[in-house]
Every structure is written in C-alpha cells, then in structure tokens.
mmCIF file of C-alpha atoms in Angstrom:
data_model
loop_
_atom_site.group_PDB
_atom_site.id
_atom_site.type_symbol
_atom_site.label_atom_id
_atom_site.label_comp_id
_atom_site.label_asym_id
_atom_site.label_seq_id
_atom_site.Cartn_x
_atom_site.Cartn_y
_atom_site.Cartn_z
ATOM 1 C CA MET A 300 -0.149 0.225 -0.207
ATOM 2 C CA LYS A 301 2.976 2.441 1.059
ATOM 3 C CA ALA A 302 4.398 1.832 -2.540
ATOM 4 C CA ARG A 303 1.182 2.398 -4.651
ATOM 5 C CA MET A 304 0.487 5.513 -2.462
ATOM 6 C CA SER A 305 4.532 6.920 -3.017
ATOM 7 C CA GLU A 306 3.590 6.016 -6.658
ATOM 8 C CA ILE A 307 0.344 7.976 -6.883
ATOM 9 C CA LEU A 308 1.636 11.169 -4.397
ATOM 10 C CA ALA A 309 4.731 11.646 -6.151
ATOM 11 C CA PRO A 310 4.157 14.455 -8.915
ATOM 12 C CA GLU A 311 2.496 16.173 -5.649
ATOM 13 C CA PHE A 312 5.740 16.164 -3.295
ATOM 14 C CA GLU A 313 7.983 17.135 -6.128
ATOM 15 C CA LYS A 314 5.846 19.954 -7.100
ATOM 16 C CA ARG A 315 6.219 20.952 -3.369
ATOM 17 C CA ARG A 316 9.906 20.470 -3.553
ATOM 18 C CA LYS A 317 10.130 22.779 -6.663
ATOM 19 C CA ALA A 318 7.718 25.498 -6.020
ATOM 20 C CA ASN A 319 7.609 28.053 -3.710
ATOM 21 C CA PHE A 320 4.318 28.837 -2.436
ATOM 22 C CA SER A 321 3.389 32.221 -1.127
ATOM 23 C CA GLU A 322 0.701 32.140 1.954
ATOM 24 C CA SER A 323 -1.708 33.548 -0.848
ATOM 25 C CA ASN A 324 -1.258 30.778 -3.524
ATOM 26 C CA LYS A 325 -0.750 27.714 -1.421
ATOM 27 C CA PRO A 326 -3.033 25.058 -1.333
ATOM 28 C CA ASN A 327 -5.239 24.450 1.503
ATOM 29 C CA THR A 328 -4.870 20.738 1.526
ATOM 30 C CA MET A 329 -3.685 18.090 3.992
ATOM 31 C CA LEU A 330 -1.040 17.311 1.873
ATOM 32 C CA GLN A 331 0.308 20.690 2.317
ATOM 33 C CA TRP A 332 -0.207 20.844 5.822
ATOM 34 C CA VAL A 333 1.912 17.772 6.645
ATOM 35 C CA TRP A 334 4.675 19.050 4.137
ATOM 36 C CA ASP A 335 4.919 22.453 6.065
ATOM 37 C CA ASP A 336 4.954 20.948 9.471
ATOM 38 C CA SER A 337 7.992 18.183 8.166
ATOM 39 C CA THR A 338 11.653 18.770 8.647
ATOM 40 C CA GLU A 339 13.614 18.670 5.539
ATOM 41 C CA LYS A 340 14.714 14.703 6.713
ATOM 42 C CA ASP A 341 10.940 13.817 6.639
ATOM 43 C CA ARG A 342 9.947 15.398 3.278
ATOM 44 C CA THR A 343 10.550 12.133 1.416
ATOM 45 C CA ASP A 344 7.887 10.524 -0.666
ATOM 46 C CA GLU A 345 7.825 7.460 1.553
ATOM 47 C CA HIS A 346 7.637 9.355 4.674
ATOM 48 C CA GLN A 347 4.855 11.566 3.410
ATOM 49 C CA SER A 348 2.795 8.596 1.844
ATOM 50 C CA MET A 349 2.935 6.915 4.922
ATOM 51 C CA ILE A 350 1.535 10.046 7.041
ATOM 52 C CA GLN A 351 -1.362 9.810 4.119
ATOM 53 C CA ILE A 352 -1.873 6.172 4.839
ATOM 54 C CA LEU A 353 -2.020 6.674 8.791
ATOM 55 C CA ALA A 354 -4.535 9.502 8.211
ATOM 56 C CA THR A 355 -6.914 7.967 5.685
ATOM 57 C CA VAL A 356 -7.172 4.208 6.590
ATOM 58 C CA PRO A 357 -8.678 4.871 10.022
ATOM 59 C CA SER A 358 -11.022 7.487 8.985
ATOM 60 C CA THR A 359 -12.418 5.103 6.604
ATOM 61 C CA TYR A 360 -13.148 2.050 8.747
ATOM 62 C CA THR A 361 -14.178 4.291 11.803
ATOM 63 C CA VAL A 362 -16.571 6.432 9.768
ATOM 64 C CA ALA A 363 -18.401 3.090 7.862
ATOM 65 C CA PHE A 364 -18.287 1.067 11.151
ATOM 66 C CA ALA A 365 -20.398 4.006 12.765
ATOM 67 C CA ALA A 366 -22.387 4.531 9.696
ATOM 68 C CA THR A 367 -23.696 0.927 9.833
ATOM 69 C CA GLN A 368 -23.943 0.825 13.714
ATOM 70 C CA ALA A 369 -26.351 3.788 13.594
ATOM 71 C CA LEU A 370 -28.040 2.126 10.498
ATOM 72 C CA PHE A 371 -28.811 -1.003 12.412
ATOM 73 C CA ASP A 372 -30.320 1.053 15.104
ATOM 74 C CA LEU A 373 -32.563 3.224 12.935
ATOM 75 C CA ALA A 374 -34.019 0.215 11.234
ATOM 76 C CA ALA A 375 -34.497 -1.672 14.613
ATOM 77 C CA ARG A 376 -36.143 1.522 15.979
ATOM 78 C CA PRO A 377 -38.344 3.034 13.296
ATOM 79 C CA GLU A 378 -39.897 5.437 15.220
ATOM 80 C CA TYR A 379 -36.827 7.848 15.089
ATOM 81 C CA ILE A 380 -37.307 7.698 11.185
ATOM 82 C CA PRO A 381 -40.014 10.306 10.938
ATOM 83 C CA ILE A 382 -38.039 12.430 13.827
ATOM 84 C CA ILE A 383 -35.033 12.901 12.181
ATOM 85 C CA ARG A 384 -36.880 13.223 8.645
ATOM 86 C CA GLU A 385 -38.240 16.012 9.486
ATOM 87 C CA GLU A 386 -35.517 17.268 11.276
ATOM 88 C CA PHE A 387 -33.174 16.971 8.248
ATOM 89 C CA GLU A 388 -36.029 18.391 5.688
ATOM 90 C CA SER A 389 -36.561 21.695 7.858
ATOM 91 C CA VAL A 390 -32.742 22.417 8.004
ATOM 92 C CA CYS A 391 -32.486 21.783 4.241
ATOM 93 C CA ASP A 392 -35.174 24.021 3.783
ATOM 94 C CA SER A 393 -34.058 26.801 5.830
ATOM 95 C CA CYS A 394 -30.390 26.855 3.723
ATOM 96 C CA GLU A 395 -30.365 29.259 0.684
ATOM 97 C CA GLU A 396 -30.637 26.901 -2.116
ATOM 98 C CA LYS A 397 -30.626 24.018 0.258
ATOM 99 C CA ARG A 398 -27.221 23.967 0.386
ATOM 100 C CA LEU A 399 -26.058 22.788 3.791
ATOM 101 C CA THR A 400 -23.197 24.605 5.673
ATOM 102 C CA LYS A 401 -21.358 23.820 8.998
ATOM 103 C CA GLU A 402 -23.724 25.759 10.810
ATOM 104 C CA ALA A 403 -26.797 23.919 9.430
ATOM 105 C CA PHE A 404 -25.264 20.262 10.822
ATOM 106 C CA GLY A 405 -24.902 22.021 13.934
ATOM 107 C CA LYS A 406 -28.881 22.659 13.981
ATOM 108 C CA MET A 407 -29.559 19.204 13.986
ATOM 109 C CA THR A 408 -29.383 18.108 17.519
ATOM 110 C CA LYS A 409 -32.043 15.427 17.299
ATOM 111 C CA LEU A 410 -29.623 13.499 14.752
ATOM 112 C CA ASP A 411 -26.772 14.296 16.552
ATOM 113 C CA SER A 412 -28.378 12.792 19.571
ATOM 114 C CA PHE A 413 -29.552 9.658 17.759
ATOM 115 C CA LEU A 414 -25.492 9.185 16.700
ATOM 116 C CA LYS A 415 -24.085 10.005 20.083
ATOM 117 C CA GLU A 416 -26.793 7.477 21.684
ATOM 118 C CA SER A 417 -25.520 4.770 19.135
ATOM 119 C CA GLN A 418 -21.738 5.647 19.832
ATOM 120 C CA ARG A 419 -22.551 5.034 23.537
ATOM 121 C CA ILE A 420 -24.176 2.019 23.028
ATOM 122 C CA THR A 421 -22.131 0.310 20.347
ATOM 123 C CA PRO A 422 -18.856 2.196 19.974
ATOM 124 C CA LEU A 423 -15.951 1.209 17.846
ATOM 125 C CA ALA A 424 -14.080 -0.096 20.630
ATOM 126 C CA LEU A 425 -14.356 -1.517 24.128
ATOM 127 C CA VAL A 426 -11.498 1.122 25.213
ATOM 128 C CA SER A 427 -10.078 4.346 24.175
ATOM 129 C CA PHE A 428 -7.179 6.844 25.213
ATOM 130 C CA GLU A 429 -4.594 4.125 24.744
ATOM 131 C CA ARG A 430 -1.248 5.449 26.007
ATOM 132 C CA LYS A 431 2.134 3.861 26.685
ATOM 133 C CA THR A 432 3.782 5.566 29.959
ATOM 134 C CA LEU A 433 7.178 7.032 29.507
ATOM 135 C CA GLU A 434 8.153 6.904 33.158
ATOM 136 C CA ASN A 435 7.143 5.531 36.412
ATOM 137 C CA ILE A 436 3.813 7.019 37.652
ATOM 138 C CA ASP A 437 2.161 7.199 41.080
ATOM 139 C CA LEU A 438 -1.461 8.078 41.425
ATOM 140 C CA ALA A 439 -3.126 10.027 44.449
ATOM 141 C CA ASP A 440 -4.799 6.550 45.361
ATOM 142 C CA GLY A 441 -1.415 4.469 45.413
ATOM 143 C CA THR A 442 -1.546 2.707 42.296
ATOM 144 C CA HIS A 443 1.931 2.221 40.530
ATOM 145 C CA ILE A 444 1.930 2.340 37.032
ATOM 146 C CA PRO A 445 5.517 1.500 35.571
ATOM 147 C CA LYS A 446 7.201 2.818 32.957
ATOM 148 C CA GLY A 447 6.307 1.226 29.587
ATOM 149 C CA SER A 448 2.841 0.071 30.575
ATOM 150 C CA HIS A 449 -0.064 0.451 27.940
ATOM 151 C CA ILE A 450 -3.027 1.832 29.434
ATOM 152 C CA ALA A 451 -6.433 2.658 28.215
ATOM 153 C CA ALA A 452 -9.669 4.267 29.373
ATOM 154 C CA PRO A 453 -12.654 1.651 29.671
ATOM 155 C CA SER A 454 -14.908 3.994 27.581
ATOM 156 C CA TYR A 455 -17.258 0.940 26.536
ATOM 157 C CA HIS A 456 -18.289 0.379 30.259
ATOM 158 C CA ILE A 457 -18.370 3.954 31.003
ATOM 159 C CA GLY A 458 -20.989 4.633 28.526
ATOM 160 C CA LEU A 459 -22.787 2.150 30.245
ATOM 161 C CA ASP A 460 -22.440 3.354 34.274
ATOM 162 C CA GLU A 461 -25.776 4.396 35.519
ATOM 163 C CA SER A 462 -23.307 6.835 37.494
ATOM 164 C CA HIS A 463 -23.200 9.010 34.414
ATOM 165 C CA PHE A 464 -26.363 7.881 32.689
ATOM 166 C CA SER A 465 -29.871 6.889 33.384
ATOM 167 C CA SER A 466 -30.877 3.630 32.185
ATOM 168 C CA PRO A 467 -27.557 3.214 30.730
ATOM 169 C CA GLU A 468 -28.758 -0.267 29.365
ATOM 170 C CA THR A 469 -32.059 1.493 27.370
ATOM 171 C CA PHE A 470 -31.266 3.075 23.666
ATOM 172 C CA ASP A 471 -32.746 6.459 23.975
ATOM 173 C CA GLY A 472 -32.251 8.535 20.793
ATOM 174 C CA LEU A 473 -33.217 11.976 22.004
ATOM 175 C CA ARG A 474 -31.374 11.429 25.044
ATOM 176 C CA PHE A 475 -28.879 13.826 24.402
ATOM 177 C CA HIS A 476 -30.857 16.287 22.647
ATOM 178 C CA ASN A 477 -33.143 16.193 26.031
ATOM 179 C CA LEU A 478 -30.124 16.739 27.964
ATOM 180 C CA GLN A 479 -29.289 19.906 25.872
ATOM 181 C CA GLN A 480 -32.523 21.056 26.212
ATOM 182 C CA ALA A 481 -32.468 20.868 30.137
ATOM 183 C CA GLU A 482 -29.098 22.748 30.022
ATOM 184 C CA PHE A 483 -30.337 25.183 27.976
ATOM 185 C CA GLU A 484 -33.551 25.810 30.191
ATOM 186 C CA ARG A 485 -31.387 25.802 33.468
ATOM 187 C CA THR A 486 -28.545 28.286 32.005
ATOM 188 C CA GLY A 487 -30.689 30.117 29.210
ATOM 189 C CA LYS A 488 -27.244 29.569 26.967
ATOM 190 C CA PRO A 489 -26.483 27.182 24.202
ATOM 191 C CA SER A 490 -24.342 24.108 25.409
ATOM 192 C CA THR A 491 -22.097 21.959 23.571
ATOM 193 C CA LYS A 492 -21.722 19.534 26.461
ATOM 194 C CA HIS A 493 -23.672 16.709 25.042
ATOM 195 C CA GLN A 494 -22.913 16.802 21.404
ATOM 196 C CA TYR A 495 -21.708 14.024 19.522
ATOM 197 C CA VAL A 496 -18.024 15.730 19.090
ATOM 198 C CA THR A 497 -17.898 16.749 22.422
ATOM 199 C CA VAL A 498 -15.203 14.555 24.698
ATOM 200 C CA ASN A 499 -15.304 14.586 28.741
ATOM 201 C CA GLU A 500 -15.228 12.048 31.553
ATOM 202 C CA SER A 501 -18.522 10.195 30.409
ATOM 203 C CA SER A 502 -17.777 9.943 26.865
ATOM 204 C CA LEU A 503 -14.198 9.238 25.798
ATOM 205 C CA HIS A 504 -14.943 7.310 22.452
ATOM 206 C CA PHE A 505 -12.933 10.206 20.496
ATOM 207 C CA GLY A 506 -10.335 10.238 23.175
ATOM 208 C CA TYR A 507 -9.638 13.290 25.639
ATOM 209 C CA GLY A 508 -7.863 16.455 25.824
ATOM 210 C CA LEU A 509 -5.558 17.788 23.544
ATOM 211 C CA GLN A 510 -4.875 14.470 21.763
ATOM 212 C CA ALA A 511 -8.308 13.976 21.019
ATOM 213 C CA CYS A 512 -9.670 12.891 17.324
ATOM 214 C CA PRO A 513 -8.999 15.883 15.285
ATOM 215 C CA GLY A 514 -11.543 14.569 12.473
ATOM 216 C CA ARG A 515 -14.396 14.021 14.422
ATOM 217 C CA TRP A 516 -16.235 17.093 13.285
ATOM 218 C CA PHE A 517 -16.165 15.974 9.872
ATOM 219 C CA ALA A 518 -16.927 12.465 11.107
ATOM 220 C CA ALA A 519 -20.124 13.912 12.356
ATOM 221 C CA ILE A 520 -20.783 16.126 9.203
ATOM 222 C CA VAL A 521 -20.342 12.776 7.096
ATOM 223 C CA LEU A 522 -22.656 10.571 9.268
ATOM 224 C CA LYS A 523 -25.621 13.222 9.545
ATOM 225 C CA LEU A 524 -25.348 13.669 5.776
ATOM 226 C CA LEU A 525 -25.305 10.110 4.708
ATOM 227 C CA LEU A 526 -28.343 9.327 7.429
ATOM 228 C CA GLY A 527 -30.466 12.502 6.806
ATOM 229 C CA LEU A 528 -30.112 11.984 3.252
ATOM 230 C CA MET A 529 -31.165 7.844 3.785
ATOM 231 C CA VAL A 530 -33.818 8.951 5.774
ATOM 232 C CA THR A 531 -35.069 11.314 3.191
ATOM 233 C CA GLU A 532 -34.791 9.309 0.053
ATOM 234 C CA PHE A 533 -35.885 5.848 1.463
ATOM 235 C CA ASP A 534 -37.689 3.986 4.079
ATOM 236 C CA VAL A 535 -35.561 2.003 6.403
ATOM 237 C CA LYS A 536 -36.246 -1.558 7.968
ATOM 238 C CA LEU A 537 -34.327 -4.493 8.915
ATOM 239 C CA MET A 538 -34.156 -7.627 6.476
ATOM 240 C CA ASP A 539 -35.713 -10.025 9.433
ATOM 241 C CA LYS A 540 -37.590 -8.191 12.307
ATOM 242 C CA GLY A 541 -37.995 -11.378 14.070
ATOM 243 C CA GLU A 542 -34.137 -11.486 14.969
ATOM 244 C CA GLY A 543 -34.192 -7.836 16.390
ATOM 245 C CA ARG A 544 -31.388 -5.619 15.747
ATOM 246 C CA PRO A 545 -28.053 -6.964 14.469
ATOM 247 C CA LYS A 546 -25.871 -7.838 17.519
ATOM 248 C CA SER A 547 -22.177 -6.911 17.276
ATOM 249 C CA GLU A 548 -18.874 -8.999 17.228
ATOM 250 C CA ILE A 549 -15.954 -8.419 19.658
ATOM 251 C CA ASP A 550 -12.696 -8.821 18.721
ATOM 252 C CA ARG A 551 -9.657 -8.319 21.157
ATOM 253 C CA PHE A 552 -10.855 -4.539 21.843
ATOM 254 C CA PHE A 553 -12.965 -4.079 18.634
ATOM 255 C CA ILE A 554 -16.535 -3.709 18.227
ATOM 256 C CA TYR A 555 -17.542 -4.922 14.538
ATOM 257 C CA PRO A 556 -21.147 -4.516 12.997
ATOM 258 C CA ASP A 557 -21.917 -8.124 11.848
ATOM 259 C CA SER A 558 -21.357 -7.896 7.943
ATOM 260 C CA THR A 559 -23.691 -10.837 7.337
ATOM 261 C CA LYS A 560 -26.794 -8.866 8.440
ATOM 262 C CA MET A 561 -28.781 -6.638 5.666
ATOM 263 C CA VAL A 562 -31.236 -3.764 5.957
ATOM 264 C CA VAL A 563 -33.757 -2.938 3.409
ATOM 265 C CA LEU A 564 -34.042 0.464 1.819
ATOM 266 C CA ARG A 565 -37.437 1.240 -0.050
ATOM 267 C CA LYS A 566 -37.686 4.127 -2.370
ATOM 268 C CA ARG A 567 -40.401 6.568 -0.535
ATOM 269 C CA GLU A 568 -43.291 7.524 -3.100
ATOM 270 C CA ASP A 569 -43.684 10.839 -1.947
ATOM 271 C CA VAL A 570 -40.010 12.245 -3.000
#
C-alpha cells in the first residue's frame, strides 16, 4: 500500500519541492499542511505517503462502522425515522438553495443525539485513550504504573455506567438532545456539553484532551449527511424483524457490526 501511495503522490511531492508557494496561493490541503509541518528529513515520498495512509485508513473504517451501527439502530427503531427526517428536511429548507453549511449541521440536534446514543451503546472499541507510559507514575490513590505500561480508558463500560447515564442499558435516541434542552433551560445559554463530538469524562470514544480525534467534526458531518439523506429518500427497516437489531462482534478490544446482516431500503413514493 505504501509503495502504491508513493507512486500516486510522488508528482505532488515533487511539485512542493520545486514550488515556492506564497501564503496567498498555497494549497489549503492536508497534503500541504503535513508538508509544511515536516522537517527536511521527513519530506521523503515514503514518509509523507505513510502519514497520508495513517490519516486516511483509520478514518475510512471508523466512519463506515459508525454509519453501519447507526443504520442498524435506525432500522431496529423505526419510530425515530420521521423525527430525524423532519429535522433534516427542515434544516435543508432553511438553507439558501438548500446548500447545507457547517452551521446547518449544528442545528441537527436530534440526529446528533441519535448518533451519540448509537456510539454510546455500540462504539468502535471497548477502550480508548490508549497510551504507553514514558516514566513511572504514582497515582493519588497509591496505584503504581511502571514505565512502559500500556494503559487505556474503559470507554465502553463508562458509557453503560448508571452513575453517568440514567437507564444506561436502554437506547434513547433523544437522550442527548433532551440533556441539551435541559441545560439550555437551566442556564439560558446554548451548550455543547452533550454533542456527538464533545469529549469529557463520560464520553471518551474520541479520546480526551488535546490529543482527542481531530477529525471528529468532519466525521459527524459525514454521518449526518449520510443518515439524513438516507431517511429523506428511503424508508428503512430490518431484513428480518424477528431477529431484532443485529448483534455486534467483539474481537479483542474492537467492536464490529455484523457484516452478514442487511437492512431494506425502499424508495419513498412521496419524494
């Protein structure tokens, strides 16, 4: 894969070696951002290509898995389809020429809530915030973590902890929308505390702190666009209702949607 990526991107890297871009005409692309942030030693085709692979591959399967899990949740709980459909269509209608903007996606609070609830119950992995200690660490409670230890946060089990969420085993697609509304009624100010992209002690699926996933805002937009267009154009249901929502598969720390299960998409007659 690295050799093929190097072959594809080599002309772009060569262009950057020869070009003398000013700030006004410099390409505003990830390729350029990485190039600018690299030392001369790291501006080889192989190194630059590997960075692009490391950035691209994880974002591909993570968004695909999240979309599949959300689609399974939607098909298993069709009562949310008209709610999400109405919100998506309303936001689209409010945009000039129905051109969705970043701000428009921020108004889709019910769809955002549904995605976050889907992530809470079926995230990408059992753990997150994986780290390797660079030195010995002694915690306040006396726990000793030796240098070189691999540590992680139990994000999946935190999401199912009743000290963080009421009725944690129950899927409530509007859980976070309602929490946002309650926060607004209490403070009188809009809050981002319960948004899909927000990271805090009870929501660690995107990591935490300065090292939290930088692509989560883009992922949120892709997922909202995908599910929003899907429910606008189609009715969604499970292939076999009797089996219920497809169960996920766990392999080591990773949670995979069942690739053998299918949903039915039927074109809506009134669109």
